[in-house]
Coordinates of C-alpha atoms in Angstrom, one line a residue:
M1 CA 0.0 0.0 0.0
P2 CA 1.6 3.4 -1.0
L3 CA 2.7 5.6 1.9
P4 CA 0.8 8.8 2.2
P5 CA 2.8 12.0 1.8
T6 CA 4.7 13.6 4.7
P7 CA 4.2 17.3 5.4
S8 CA 6.4 19.6 3.3
A9 CA 9.6 20.5 5.1
P10 CA 13.1 21.6 4.1
S11 CA 14.6 18.2 5.0
A12 CA 11.8 16.1 3.4
R13 CA 11.9 17.2 -0.2
T14 CA 12.9 14.9 -3.0
N15 CA 13.3 17.6 -5.5
G16 CA 15.1 21.0 -5.6
P17 CA 18.6 21.7 -4.2
L18 CA 20.4 19.6 -1.6
S19 CA 19.2 20.3 1.9
Y20 CA 21.7 20.0 4.8
G21 CA 21.5 19.0 8.4
I22 CA 23.9 18.4 11.2
Q23 CA 24.5 15.8 13.9
L24 CA 24.9 17.9 17.1
P25 CA 28.3 18.0 18.8
V26 CA 28.7 17.4 22.5
Q27 CA 25.7 15.1 22.9
S28 CA 27.7 12.1 21.6
Q29 CA 31.5 12.0 21.9
S30 CA 32.7 8.9 20.0
A31 CA 36.5 9.0 19.5
I32 CA 35.7 8.6 15.7
Y33 CA 34.4 12.2 15.4
A34 CA 34.3 14.2 18.6
E35 CA 36.6 17.3 18.7
P36 CA 38.8 17.8 21.9
W37 CA 36.9 20.9 22.9
E38 CA 33.6 19.0 23.3
A39 CA 34.8 17.2 26.5
A40 CA 34.4 20.4 28.5
A41 CA 31.4 21.8 26.6
T42 CA 28.3 22.9 28.4
P43 CA 24.5 23.0 27.7
A44 CA 25.0 26.6 26.7
D45 CA 27.3 25.5 23.9
L46 CA 24.7 23.1 22.6
V47 CA 22.2 26.0 22.6
R48 CA 24.6 28.1 20.6
V49 CA 25.0 25.3 18.0
A50 CA 21.3 24.7 17.7
R51 CA 20.6 28.4 17.2
A52 CA 23.4 28.6 14.6
A53 CA 21.7 25.8 12.7
D54 CA 18.3 27.6 13.1
R55 CA 19.8 30.8 11.6
G56 CA 21.9 29.1 9.0
G57 CA 19.3 27.3 7.0
F58 CA 20.1 23.9 8.3
A59 CA 17.2 21.5 7.7
Y60 CA 17.7 19.6 11.0
I61 CA 19.7 19.0 14.1
A62 CA 20.2 15.4 15.2
G63 CA 20.9 13.5 18.4
C64 CA 22.0 9.9 18.9
D65 CA 20.7 7.1 21.3
H66 CA 22.6 4.8 23.6
V67 CA 21.3 3.9 27.0
A68 CA 24.6 2.5 28.4
V69 CA 28.0 1.7 27.0
P70 CA 30.0 -1.3 28.2
R71 CA 33.6 -0.9 29.4
R72 CA 34.9 -2.9 26.5
L73 CA 33.7 -0.2 24.1
A74 CA 34.1 2.9 26.2
A75 CA 37.5 3.8 24.9
G76 CA 36.3 4.2 21.4
M77 CA 32.6 5.1 21.9
S78 CA 33.0 7.0 25.2
T79 CA 30.1 7.0 27.7
V80 CA 28.9 10.5 26.7
W81 CA 25.5 9.9 25.0
Y82 CA 22.8 12.4 25.9
D83 CA 19.3 11.1 25.7
P84 CA 17.9 12.2 22.3
V85 CA 14.4 13.0 23.5
A86 CA 15.5 15.1 26.4
T87 CA 18.2 16.9 24.3
L88 CA 15.9 17.6 21.3
S89 CA 13.1 18.8 23.6
F90 CA 15.5 21.2 25.4
L91 CA 16.7 22.6 22.0
A92 CA 13.2 22.8 20.6
G93 CA 12.5 25.5 23.2
V94 CA 15.4 27.7 22.0
T95 CA 14.9 27.3 18.3
G96 CA 11.9 28.0 16.0
R97 CA 12.4 26.5 12.6
V98 CA 15.0 23.8 12.4
L99 CA 13.7 20.2 12.5
L100 CA 14.6 17.8 15.3
M101 CA 15.8 14.3 14.3
S102 CA 16.8 11.2 16.2
H103 CA 19.8 9.8 14.3
V104 CA 19.1 7.2 15.3
A105 CA 16.7 6.0 18.0
V106 CA 17.4 2.4 18.9
V107 CA 13.7 1.7 19.2
G108 CA 14.2 -2.0 20.0
L109 CA 15.4 -1.0 23.5
R110 CA 11.9 0.2 24.4
H111 CA 8.2 -0.9 23.9
P112 CA 6.7 1.0 21.0
L113 CA 4.2 2.7 23.2
I114 CA 7.0 4.2 25.3
T115 CA 8.8 5.4 22.2
A116 CA 5.5 6.8 20.9
K117 CA 4.7 8.6 24.1
Q118 CA 8.2 10.3 24.1
Y119 CA 8.4 11.3 20.5
A120 CA 4.7 12.3 20.2
T121 CA 5.2 14.7 23.1
L122 CA 8.3 16.1 21.4
D123 CA 6.5 16.6 18.1
H124 CA 3.5 18.2 19.9
L125 CA 5.7 20.6 22.0
S126 CA 7.8 21.6 19.0
G127 CA 4.9 22.3 16.7
G128 CA 5.6 19.4 14.4
R129 CA 9.3 19.5 13.9
L130 CA 10.2 15.8 14.5
I131 CA 11.9 13.4 12.2
L132 CA 12.0 10.0 13.8
G133 CA 15.2 8.3 12.7
V134 CA 15.4 4.6 13.7
G135 CA 18.1 1.9 13.7
A136 CA 18.7 -1.6 14.9
G137 CA 21.5 -0.9 17.4
H138 CA 24.8 -2.8 17.8
V139 CA 25.7 -3.1 21.5
R140 CA 24.7 -6.5 22.9
E141 CA 25.2 -5.6 26.6
E142 CA 22.9 -2.6 26.2
F143 CA 20.1 -4.8 25.0
E144 CA 20.7 -7.5 27.6
A145 CA 20.7 -4.9 30.4
V146 CA 17.2 -3.7 29.6
G147 CA 15.9 -7.2 28.7
A148 CA 15.6 -6.5 25.0
D149 CA 16.2 -9.0 22.2
F150 CA 19.6 -8.4 20.7
D151 CA 19.8 -11.4 18.3
G152 CA 16.3 -10.7 17.0
R153 CA 16.7 -6.9 16.8
G154 CA 16.2 -6.7 13.1
G155 CA 12.7 -8.3 13.3
V156 CA 11.9 -6.3 16.4
L157 CA 12.8 -3.1 14.5
D158 CA 10.6 -4.0 11.5
E159 CA 7.6 -4.6 13.8
S160 CA 8.4 -1.6 15.9
I161 CA 8.3 0.6 12.8
D162 CA 4.9 -0.8 12.0
A163 CA 3.7 -0.4 15.5
L164 CA 5.0 3.2 15.7
R165 CA 3.1 4.0 12.5
A166 CA -0.1 3.3 14.4
A167 CA 1.0 4.7 17.7
L168 CA 2.1 8.0 16.2
G169 CA -0.9 8.3 14.0
P170 CA -3.9 10.6 14.6
E171 CA -6.0 8.2 16.7
E172 CA -6.2 8.8 20.5
Y173 CA -6.6 5.0 20.9
P174 CA -4.2 3.4 18.4
E175 CA -4.5 -0.2 17.6
F176 CA -1.8 -2.7 16.5
A177 CA -1.5 -6.5 16.5
G178 CA 1.8 -8.1 15.7
E179 CA 4.0 -11.1 16.7
R180 CA 5.7 -9.2 19.5
F181 CA 3.6 -6.2 20.3
A182 CA -0.2 -5.7 20.5
F183 CA -2.2 -2.8 21.9
S184 CA -5.7 -1.5 21.7
G185 CA -8.1 0.5 23.9
L186 CA -5.2 2.5 25.4
G187 CA -5.4 6.2 24.9
Q188 CA -2.3 8.4 24.4
L189 CA -2.6 12.2 24.3
P190 CA -1.1 14.5 23.2
R191 CA -1.0 13.3 19.6
P192 CA 1.9 14.5 17.4
A193 CA 1.3 17.9 15.7
Q194 CA 2.1 16.3 12.3
E195 CA -0.5 14.2 10.6
R196 CA 2.2 11.8 9.8
V197 CA 5.6 11.7 11.5
P198 CA 8.3 10.9 9.0
V199 CA 10.3 7.8 9.8
W200 CA 13.8 7.6 8.4
V201 CA 15.7 4.3 8.6
G202 CA 19.4 4.3 9.4
G203 CA 22.0 1.8 8.4
S204 CA 23.9 0.5 5.3
S205 CA 23.6 -3.3 5.7
P206 CA 21.5 -5.2 3.2
A207 CA 18.8 -5.6 5.8
A208 CA 18.8 -1.9 6.7
V209 CA 18.6 -0.8 3.0
R210 CA 15.7 -3.2 2.5
R211 CA 14.0 -1.9 5.7
A212 CA 14.3 1.7 4.5
A213 CA 13.0 0.7 1.1
V214 CA 9.9 -1.1 2.3
R215 CA 9.1 0.9 5.5
G216 CA 10.9 4.2 5.5
D217 CA 10.1 7.8 4.4
G218 CA 13.8 8.4 4.3
W219 CA 17.1 6.5 4.3
L220 CA 20.1 7.4 6.5
P221 CA 23.2 5.5 5.3
Q222 CA 25.9 5.0 7.8
G223 CA 29.3 5.8 6.5
D224 CA 28.9 4.8 2.9
P225 CA 31.7 6.5 0.8
R226 CA 30.6 8.3 -2.4
D227 CA 31.7 5.5 -4.7
R228 CA 29.5 3.0 -2.9
L229 CA 26.4 5.2 -2.8
P230 CA 25.2 4.8 -6.4
A231 CA 24.8 1.1 -6.1
Q232 CA 23.1 1.4 -2.7
I233 CA 20.7 4.0 -4.0
A234 CA 19.8 1.9 -7.0
R235 CA 19.1 -1.1 -4.8
L236 CA 17.0 1.0 -2.5
H237 CA 14.8 2.2 -5.3
A238 CA 14.6 -1.2 -6.9
L239 CA 13.5 -2.8 -3.6
R240 CA 10.9 0.0 -3.0
E241 CA 9.4 -0.5 -6.5
E242 CA 9.4 -4.3 -6.0
A243 CA 7.5 -3.8 -2.7
G244 CA 4.9 -1.6 -4.5
V245 CA 5.7 1.5 -2.5
A246 CA 4.9 4.5 -4.7
A247 CA 5.7 7.4 -2.4
P248 CA 9.1 9.1 -2.8
I249 CA 11.8 8.4 -0.3
V250 CA 14.3 11.0 1.0
V251 CA 17.9 9.7 0.4
G252 CA 20.6 11.0 2.7
A253 CA 24.4 10.9 3.0
I254 CA 27.0 11.7 5.5
T255 CA 29.6 13.9 3.9
E256 CA 33.3 14.0 4.5
P257 CA 34.4 16.4 7.3
L258 CA 34.3 20.0 6.0
Y259 CA 36.1 23.3 6.6
V260 CA 35.0 26.4 4.8
G261 CA 38.0 28.5 3.8
E262 CA 41.7 27.8 4.1
P263 CA 42.4 26.3 7.6
G264 CA 45.5 27.5 9.5
W265 CA 45.8 24.1 11.2
S266 CA 45.8 20.5 10.3
V267 CA 42.2 19.4 9.6
G268 CA 43.1 15.9 8.4
R269 CA 43.6 14.6 4.8
R270 CA 40.0 13.4 4.5
T271 CA 38.6 16.9 5.2
L272 CA 37.2 18.9 2.3
A273 CA 38.5 22.4 2.7
G274 CA 38.6 25.4 0.5
K275 CA 36.6 28.2 -1.1
P276 CA 32.8 28.0 -0.8
E277 CA 32.3 27.5 -4.5
E278 CA 34.8 24.6 -4.5
L279 CA 33.1 22.9 -1.6
A280 CA 29.7 23.4 -3.2
E281 CA 30.9 21.9 -6.5
S282 CA 32.2 18.8 -4.6
L283 CA 29.0 18.4 -2.6
R284 CA 26.8 18.8 -5.7
E285 CA 28.1 15.4 -6.7
Y286 CA 25.9 13.9 -4.0
A287 CA 22.8 15.3 -5.8
A288 CA 24.0 13.9 -9.1
I289 CA 24.0 10.4 -7.7
G290 CA 20.5 10.7 -6.2
V291 CA 21.0 12.1 -2.7
H292 CA 18.5 14.7 -1.4
Q293 CA 20.0 15.7 1.9
I294 CA 23.5 15.7 3.3
Q295 CA 24.5 15.6 6.9
V296 CA 27.6 17.8 7.4
R297 CA 30.2 17.9 10.1
F298 CA 32.8 20.7 10.5
R299 CA 36.3 20.4 11.9
S300 CA 36.7 22.9 14.7
R301 CA 38.8 23.8 17.8
S302 CA 36.1 25.5 19.8
V303 CA 32.4 26.2 19.8
D304 CA 33.1 29.7 18.4
E305 CA 34.9 28.2 15.4
L306 CA 32.1 25.6 14.9
T307 CA 29.4 28.2 14.8
D308 CA 31.5 30.4 12.5
Q309 CA 31.9 27.5 10.2
M310 CA 28.1 26.8 10.2
A311 CA 27.4 30.4 9.5
A312 CA 29.9 30.5 6.6
F313 CA 28.4 27.3 5.2
G314 CA 24.9 28.6 5.3
A315 CA 25.8 32.0 3.8
D316 CA 28.5 31.1 1.3
V317 CA 28.2 27.4 0.4
A318 CA 24.5 26.6 0.6
P319 CA 23.4 29.1 -2.1
H320 CA 25.6 27.2 -4.6
L321 CA 24.2 23.7 -3.8
G322 CA 21.3 24.0 -6.2
R323 CA 23.3 25.1 -9.3

């Protein structure tokens, strides 16, 4: 059955110029991407970044989800993972336009009614700015600690998405009956402000791409390099057509690290740095291979440098993304 359309939003278009969003700093501090300054950052710094995104034309700000990180993974992942609902709700109150995305919520850690209550409230309070990004998760101990099914998490996620479609719909008393979850006659108010909350599916495994194709309003690949994306996108669309889903799907990508201008410090060989027009020319390649929105990350040595980079991107790079 075709998916009904989602409300029009800067990050939910499948035509026009590339839109751009950002994974918030500070709220997750994996050694893979966190900058040294984030370790001592404050809630006020998060507010500054969120407001810079709001001013700079960013389509969304995003927060990650981990309940607890085991010692064996702490050196690489760190244990700094803010709760996404609390964080996005806090930032909803200090912003007015930018959308609020979980990238990604590990929904298998919670019953769908709990997830629905949290995110419906966030959408209601923010005036309809939620994008619910979901993923399967990868930390066994985290699942075991809360009594969730790690080995069966793919099937749990599939059914959770279906259950959340009902639980985040317009009905005060949603109904769902599946293999793992069933509910009826249980009222949940407030309802989301959006008629249909967009669900974007994260992950780049074959199962994740199929899940996005069949069940998602958007796809959030996880670390696919540019040369791998065309084949992944082609498979996504082929699976969606095969499933008979006619609605368009928003295709995302995570870009290389960026630096607008000529850095006076070592930003790493993978970082795209240079003049705004040069950066835009490189980023437009994503649109050429079928990407609709890019998630950007800037190299920075302080929150001041980060917000300056965001402002420069919005003012000087973004206008060239549609050419």
